[in-house]
Amino acid sequence: MMENVAAFCVAVLVTLFFCRGYLRQLSEREKSAQEAAEKGKLRSDGPKAQHPHIDISNCIGCATCTTVCPEGDVLAMLGGKAALVNGHKCIGHGLCAEACPVGAITMVMASASAGAEMPYLTPEYETTVLNMFIVGELGGLALIKNAVRQGKECIDTIANRLSSKARQNGDGDLYDVLIVGAGPAGISASLRAIENGLRYLTIERDELGGTVAKYPRQKLVMTSPVEFPMYGKFKHTELSKEELLEFWNKVLHRADFNACTGASVENITKGEDGNFTIVTNKGQHRARAVVLALGRAGTPNQLGVKGEELPKVMYRLIEADHYTHKKLLIVGGGDSAVEAAMGLAMQAGNEVTLSYRKECFSRIKDRNEKRIAEFIRTGKLKVIFNSIPVEITGESVVLDVKGEAQQKIANDFVWVFAGGKPPNDFLRTIGVGFGMQESAQVASGEIEAARKTVPALAQIA
């Protein structure tokens, strides 16, 4: 009898021991979630593009979704259920939705108010202009894998609409599709056009690779496998900028890539015959369909301070190792600014200062947040929060620091990472509508009317 009682007591103690540990873990997880939620309130504007939507009634509280996100605390467990606490950090990996064992998470776009400055797109990535499409980050999705997928699907839509008879009877100078931009989405669309036998032309303002080509050297640009047209499954899980550009060059060379670089699109008009005329600084082209695979950054935002026109002020960093034994200032608080500051701080003899107008970093990737905290702790770089540059001279920069006297810092070079102005004005000029409000107008307009009859391009014979 006593042996049974002793065994029971031991079992109870062991159970209590593990329960105590489990409850402590739950408490710590809840505390971390609350901290993440408080940090998320600093960005009350919420998600700007694709992000997870959680069906609370189906969520079983397993927390799997919170552990797979590469961006850190986008999701957290609150009250035993998954919650979106830092939606602004989500860039559309979708791993949380894939990992959820009960399908309680779906990836959705931003709300109507948040998407007011985003071009209206149908599920086929078509704009309010019939047969004009937008793919890639300009449509609200980050990640190369998303851009590649959209480029493929968009061209498939065009190929399905375009009858074989229409292709054969087309004018000699009329392309089936003209693709603007040779970044991830544009390259994917171009390769898919070759696979589908479409007559196409790709126009790029700068160089092959688009925004990717402008990234800092050795920047990690891909973190998951992707399916490329005319190649198949690209299984690398980590890929640098240089490796990706080299891969693209090989595939495009083999595919006889038809591109015109150094060409800026100045206007796009649509004729009564439904075909487009695309005017560039190098001439004009005609096409049945247009795919806009433009970047979203556009023209860099400037500070508007005295001395910003000096040649020492730059808006993009490509080669951090070109700068050594210099006094450097980085302005901004996003991932680009933080990565540039850390890259420059790693070079010999540099004294790097980062100026950020807010009181803390609130919109950078989790891995960058951890890395820069270590850089600050070890003195590799200095961060001045609540500060803005008010004057730049050849030898120094003057910072206005909230609650303190102005600081004059000796300086050789300045980099400004204040975001960029997307080409929304250009899109509006060529007829593209924005926001969900305009979608109601589209529902009774040209696109919906055409879809209710015969696919528009198939009418061309």
XYZ file of C-alpha atoms in Angstrom:
461
model
C 0.000 0.000 0.000
C 2.752 2.401 1.009
C 4.621 1.532 -2.173
C 1.575 2.515 -4.241
C 1.237 5.784 -2.381
C 4.934 6.509 -2.853
C 4.727 5.744 -6.562
C 1.674 7.982 -6.873
C 3.439 10.825 -5.088
C 6.488 10.465 -7.325
C 4.255 10.532 -10.413
C 2.505 13.652 -9.157
C 5.816 15.379 -8.446
C 7.196 14.505 -11.882
C 3.977 15.711 -13.517
C 4.048 18.952 -11.536
C 7.703 19.459 -12.462
C 6.989 19.210 -16.180
C 3.747 21.194 -15.880
C 5.612 23.943 -14.087
C 8.179 24.065 -16.875
C 5.469 24.087 -19.509
C 3.538 26.846 -17.761
C 6.742 28.876 -17.430
C 7.317 28.508 -21.178
C 3.756 29.627 -21.859
C 4.224 32.643 -19.619
C 7.492 33.597 -21.307
C 5.942 33.134 -24.739
C 2.973 35.305 -23.773
C 5.317 37.975 -22.426
C 7.338 37.953 -25.664
C 4.130 38.151 -27.671
C 2.935 41.154 -25.686
C 6.278 42.884 -26.218
C 6.068 42.179 -29.958
C 2.512 43.525 -30.021
C 3.594 46.717 -28.250
C 6.428 47.137 -30.729
C 3.971 46.596 -33.565
C 1.868 49.514 -32.325
C 4.707 51.815 -33.353
C 3.632 51.011 -36.894
C -0.121 51.435 -36.477
C -0.548 51.764 -40.242
C -0.384 47.952 -40.425
C 0.327 45.711 -43.410
C 0.902 47.389 -46.753
C 0.769 44.319 -48.977
C 0.365 40.551 -48.707
C 0.163 39.231 -45.151
C -1.361 36.321 -43.182
C -5.019 36.316 -42.128
C -5.746 34.025 -39.182
C -9.089 32.292 -38.708
C -9.206 32.326 -34.909
C -12.066 29.822 -34.799
C -9.846 27.219 -36.498
C -6.529 28.083 -34.825
C -5.496 25.333 -32.402
C -2.710 27.332 -30.752
C 0.157 25.069 -31.835
C 2.417 28.114 -32.476
C 4.000 26.461 -35.528
C 3.333 29.565 -37.630
C 5.304 31.763 -35.241
C 8.447 29.623 -35.568
C 8.777 29.366 -39.350
C 8.678 33.038 -40.363
C 12.149 34.258 -41.466
C 11.219 37.855 -40.611
C 10.895 37.265 -36.872
C 7.908 38.399 -34.811
C 5.354 38.991 -37.552
C 3.090 36.516 -35.738
C 2.877 35.800 -32.013
C 0.701 33.807 -29.600
C -1.789 35.936 -27.676
C -4.347 34.297 -25.424
C -3.441 30.888 -26.820
C -4.140 31.913 -30.435
C -1.898 33.129 -33.243
C -2.088 36.886 -33.889
C -0.621 39.293 -36.418
C 1.446 41.721 -34.331
C 3.961 43.166 -36.806
C 2.201 42.967 -40.138
C 4.374 45.716 -41.653
C 7.357 43.327 -41.494
C 5.647 40.643 -43.580
C 7.021 40.356 -47.115
C 4.899 37.437 -48.249
C 6.947 34.298 -47.628
C 3.722 32.403 -46.953
C 5.565 29.795 -44.868
C 3.145 30.327 -41.979
C 0.192 29.348 -44.165
C 2.061 26.297 -45.450
C 3.034 25.200 -41.932
C -0.408 25.567 -40.309
C -1.668 21.999 -39.743
C -5.356 22.989 -39.809
C -5.383 25.553 -42.622
C -6.279 28.432 -40.330
C -3.985 30.879 -42.161
C -4.488 32.344 -45.618
C -2.376 34.980 -47.353
C -4.365 38.115 -48.190
C -3.623 41.563 -49.577
C -3.796 44.793 -47.569
C -7.088 46.433 -46.717
C -8.695 48.941 -49.033
C -7.412 51.913 -47.063
C -3.867 50.552 -46.886
C -3.947 49.760 -50.586
C -5.166 53.197 -51.625
C -1.792 53.966 -53.190
C -1.438 50.530 -54.758
C -2.558 49.941 -58.360
C -5.803 47.993 -58.622
C -5.113 44.497 -59.965
C -7.350 41.564 -60.786
C -6.362 38.034 -59.668
C -4.653 37.754 -63.088
C -2.520 40.865 -62.264
C -4.401 42.942 -64.841
C -4.807 46.678 -64.282
C -7.823 48.842 -65.053
C -6.424 49.050 -68.602
C -7.450 45.944 -70.531
C -4.425 43.757 -71.419
C -1.999 45.848 -69.350
C -0.557 43.869 -66.437
C 1.609 44.634 -63.399
C 3.831 41.994 -61.801
C 6.435 42.039 -59.041
C 6.905 44.458 -56.171
C 5.027 47.283 -57.898
C 1.874 45.230 -57.345
C 2.468 44.940 -53.599
C 4.409 41.686 -53.280
C 8.037 41.411 -52.220
C 10.294 38.366 -52.670
C 11.909 37.133 -55.855
C 9.940 33.883 -55.793
C 6.662 35.839 -55.890
C 7.895 37.985 -58.776
C 8.997 34.915 -60.743
C 5.642 33.208 -60.208
C 3.657 36.286 -61.219
C 5.725 36.780 -64.365
C 4.982 33.222 -65.490
C 1.276 33.326 -64.690
C 0.791 36.697 -66.369
C 2.288 35.475 -69.654
C 0.174 32.314 -69.485
C -2.925 34.511 -69.263
C -1.858 36.484 -72.329
C -1.009 33.319 -74.294
C -4.403 31.807 -73.470
C -6.187 34.919 -74.708
C -4.190 35.173 -77.895
C -5.396 32.775 -80.592
C -2.875 31.094 -82.884
C -4.604 32.710 -85.857
C -4.109 36.148 -84.318
C -0.377 35.473 -83.923
C -0.014 34.418 -87.554
C -1.948 37.401 -88.921
C -0.245 40.056 -86.843
C 1.584 43.043 -88.301
C 5.305 42.673 -88.806
C 6.135 45.273 -86.151
C 3.442 44.203 -83.688
C 4.652 42.260 -80.642
C 2.368 39.865 -78.820
C 3.625 41.309 -75.545
C 6.029 44.047 -74.527
C 7.639 43.625 -71.105
C 8.914 46.693 -69.252
C 11.641 45.813 -66.762
C 14.302 43.097 -66.643
C 14.258 42.304 -62.956
C 13.026 38.991 -61.507
C 9.426 39.417 -62.746
C 10.461 40.728 -66.170
C 13.020 37.993 -66.754
C 10.528 35.316 -65.700
C 7.888 36.794 -68.022
C 10.398 36.931 -70.895
C 11.409 33.292 -70.497
C 7.783 32.240 -70.264
C 7.014 34.181 -73.445
C 9.718 32.169 -75.215
C 8.237 28.929 -73.869
C 4.791 29.933 -75.116
C 6.073 30.956 -78.539
C 5.048 34.604 -78.145
C 6.683 37.417 -80.076
C 7.984 39.654 -77.319
C 10.394 42.458 -76.471
C 11.772 43.317 -73.038
C 12.754 46.925 -72.291
C 15.040 47.806 -69.381
C 16.027 51.329 -68.323
C 19.228 50.276 -66.579
C 20.905 46.875 -66.612
C 19.881 43.245 -66.507
C 18.629 42.320 -63.065
C 16.712 45.521 -62.329
C 16.640 46.324 -58.631
C 18.671 43.204 -57.789
C 21.634 44.554 -59.789
C 21.636 47.652 -57.554
C 21.863 45.697 -54.295
C 25.111 45.834 -52.281
C 27.748 43.290 -53.228
C 27.188 39.785 -51.815
C 23.742 40.689 -50.453
C 21.631 37.592 -49.808
C 18.690 37.902 -52.193
C 16.970 34.496 -52.145
C 16.162 32.244 -49.207
C 13.883 29.626 -50.750
C 13.771 27.477 -53.910
C 11.926 28.768 -56.967
C 10.764 27.406 -60.334
C 12.281 29.323 -63.269
C 10.876 29.078 -66.822
C 13.181 27.301 -69.297
C 15.211 25.932 -66.394
C 13.035 24.187 -63.844
C 13.409 23.979 -60.088
C 16.187 26.165 -58.760
C 16.893 24.418 -55.463
C 19.344 26.805 -53.791
C 18.054 28.022 -50.426
C 20.599 30.832 -50.099
C 21.770 32.890 -53.042
C 23.800 36.082 -53.284
C 23.167 38.889 -55.735
C 26.195 37.895 -57.838
C 25.171 34.229 -58.012
C 21.643 35.084 -59.093
C 22.795 37.517 -61.793
C 25.255 34.937 -63.126
C 22.499 32.322 -63.256
C 20.174 34.672 -65.134
C 22.887 35.541 -67.637
C 23.475 31.879 -68.420
C 19.785 31.078 -68.881
C 19.066 34.188 -70.931
C 22.087 33.644 -73.169
C 20.914 30.113 -73.872
C 17.369 31.359 -74.535
C 18.423 34.122 -76.980
C 16.930 36.851 -74.793
C 15.344 39.672 -76.834
C 15.965 42.833 -74.813
C 16.595 46.544 -75.311
C 18.576 48.036 -72.421
C 19.126 51.712 -71.700
C 15.574 52.419 -72.886
C 13.238 54.448 -70.676
C 9.506 54.270 -71.308
C 8.094 57.767 -71.713
C 4.468 56.993 -72.570
C 2.059 54.157 -73.314
C -1.142 54.743 -75.264
C -3.849 52.407 -76.473
C -5.334 52.728 -79.949
C -8.858 52.071 -81.165
C -7.692 48.674 -82.433
C -6.861 47.670 -78.841
C -3.104 47.609 -79.435
C -0.575 49.604 -77.438
C 2.044 52.075 -78.606
C 5.018 52.231 -76.252
C 7.188 55.326 -76.635
C 10.769 55.170 -75.322
C 13.810 57.425 -75.538
C 15.107 55.070 -78.227
C 11.997 54.919 -80.394
C 8.558 53.354 -80.201
C 7.047 49.873 -80.358
C 3.604 48.336 -80.781
C 2.207 45.407 -78.813
C -1.054 43.606 -78.154
C -0.340 43.379 -74.417
C 1.958 45.138 -71.962
C 3.518 43.734 -68.789
C 4.899 46.317 -66.361
C 7.570 44.613 -64.268
C 8.887 47.812 -62.704
C 10.471 48.219 -59.309
C 8.592 50.102 -56.625
C 11.455 52.190 -55.244
C 11.479 54.569 -58.211
C 13.244 57.891 -57.654
C 15.061 58.108 -54.277
C 13.531 60.506 -51.752
C 15.759 63.381 -50.774
C 16.116 65.096 -47.409
C 15.693 68.608 -48.764
C 18.479 70.066 -46.630
C 21.254 72.500 -47.421
C 24.274 70.801 -48.979
C 22.447 67.696 -50.181
C 23.543 68.473 -53.729
C 27.204 67.864 -52.807
C 28.877 64.912 -54.593
C 29.616 63.292 -51.224
C 25.865 62.585 -50.767
C 24.659 59.286 -52.288
C 21.461 57.235 -52.284
C 22.757 53.767 -53.071
C 25.668 51.675 -51.789
C 27.024 48.949 -54.075
C 30.599 48.346 -52.950
C 31.109 48.867 -49.222
C 34.749 47.762 -49.446
C 35.570 50.793 -51.620
C 35.390 52.951 -48.487
C 38.057 52.579 -45.792
C 39.445 54.887 -43.104
C 36.559 57.328 -43.629
C 34.022 59.142 -41.467
C 30.632 58.034 -42.780
C 27.001 58.920 -42.043
C 24.005 56.751 -42.956
C 20.540 58.327 -42.811
C 17.516 56.045 -42.423
C 16.032 53.287 -40.297
C 15.033 50.561 -42.731
C 16.814 47.385 -43.771
C 18.779 49.114 -46.551
C 20.136 51.732 -44.155
C 20.984 49.227 -41.440
C 22.665 46.805 -43.858
C 24.690 49.628 -45.425
C 25.802 50.877 -42.019
C 26.921 47.417 -40.909
C 28.665 46.743 -44.220
C 30.632 49.992 -44.011
C 31.416 49.433 -40.326
C 33.139 46.171 -41.263
C 35.681 47.991 -43.455
C 39.069 48.951 -42.039
C 39.320 52.236 -40.190
C 35.798 53.497 -40.848
C 33.888 55.561 -38.270
C 30.214 54.956 -39.044
C 27.255 56.864 -37.603
C 23.615 56.063 -38.373
C 21.019 58.820 -37.955
C 17.374 57.780 -37.585
C 14.460 60.136 -37.015
C 12.526 57.757 -34.727
C 13.265 56.552 -31.211
C 13.977 52.939 -32.169
C 14.075 50.544 -35.128
C 10.564 49.269 -35.797
C 10.523 48.027 -39.388
C 13.683 46.030 -39.993
C 14.114 42.294 -40.390
C 14.628 40.284 -37.235
C 18.125 39.172 -38.250
C 19.162 42.770 -38.949
C 17.773 43.915 -35.612
C 19.888 41.341 -33.787
C 23.020 42.084 -35.810
C 22.917 45.855 -35.422
C 22.306 45.509 -31.683
C 25.602 43.611 -31.520
C 27.348 46.238 -33.659
C 26.133 48.951 -31.283
C 27.104 46.955 -28.193
C 30.645 46.372 -29.450
C 31.091 49.954 -30.629
C 31.494 49.090 -34.317
C 29.006 51.805 -35.194
C 27.092 54.586 -33.475
C 23.339 55.101 -33.800
C 21.734 58.457 -33.002
C 17.972 58.053 -32.660
C 15.489 60.958 -32.820
C 17.841 62.802 -35.145
C 17.663 64.380 -38.601
C 20.385 66.052 -40.698
C 19.791 69.786 -41.137
C 22.941 70.773 -43.031
C 25.678 69.034 -45.006
C 29.027 70.634 -45.767
C 32.175 69.360 -47.422
C 33.705 68.445 -44.065
C 30.784 67.752 -41.718
C 27.091 67.078 -41.118
C 24.878 68.909 -38.612
C 22.250 66.768 -36.853
C 19.192 68.112 -35.058
C 18.665 65.756 -32.103
C 15.334 65.811 -30.255
C 15.696 67.276 -26.785
C 19.414 67.988 -27.221
C 21.713 70.552 -28.767
C 22.603 70.152 -32.434
C 25.544 67.882 -33.135
C 28.214 68.665 -35.714
C 29.903 65.499 -36.939
C 33.065 65.364 -39.052
C 32.203 63.553 -42.273
C 33.594 62.355 -45.611
C 30.524 60.710 -47.185
C 26.750 60.553 -46.590
C 24.264 57.895 -47.722
C 20.550 58.658 -47.590
C 18.114 55.729 -47.427
C 14.774 57.502 -47.162
C 12.840 55.261 -49.511
C 11.773 56.133 -53.015
C 8.839 57.554 -54.860
C 7.054 54.783 -56.790
C 6.083 55.562 -60.405
C 2.429 56.151 -59.470
C 2.183 59.411 -61.409
C 3.362 57.659 -64.563
C 0.896 54.804 -63.999
C -1.986 57.242 -63.608
C -0.895 59.059 -66.761
C -1.219 55.868 -68.799
C -4.633 55.104 -67.284
C -3.930 52.698 -64.418
C -6.424 52.971 -61.549
C -5.501 52.787 -57.864
C -7.070 51.368 -54.712
C -10.153 49.263 -54.100
C -12.555 52.156 -54.677
C -11.649 52.204 -58.343
C -12.310 48.469 -58.571
C -16.011 49.216 -58.260
C -15.742 51.431 -61.318
C -13.860 48.722 -63.182
C -16.558 46.148 -62.469
C -18.880 47.887 -64.895
C -16.134 49.028 -67.256
C -14.068 47.785 -70.143
C -12.309 44.836 -68.480
C -15.369 43.124 -67.042
C -17.362 43.695 -70.207
C -14.638 42.083 -72.277
C -14.326 39.091 -69.973
C -18.045 38.356 -70.216
C -17.769 37.876 -73.972
C -14.637 36.495 -75.631
C -11.134 36.837 -74.173
C -9.996 40.146 -75.607
C -6.848 39.110 -77.415
C -8.518 36.123 -79.007
C -10.756 38.503 -80.928
C -7.799 39.630 -83.017
C -7.740 37.541 -86.201
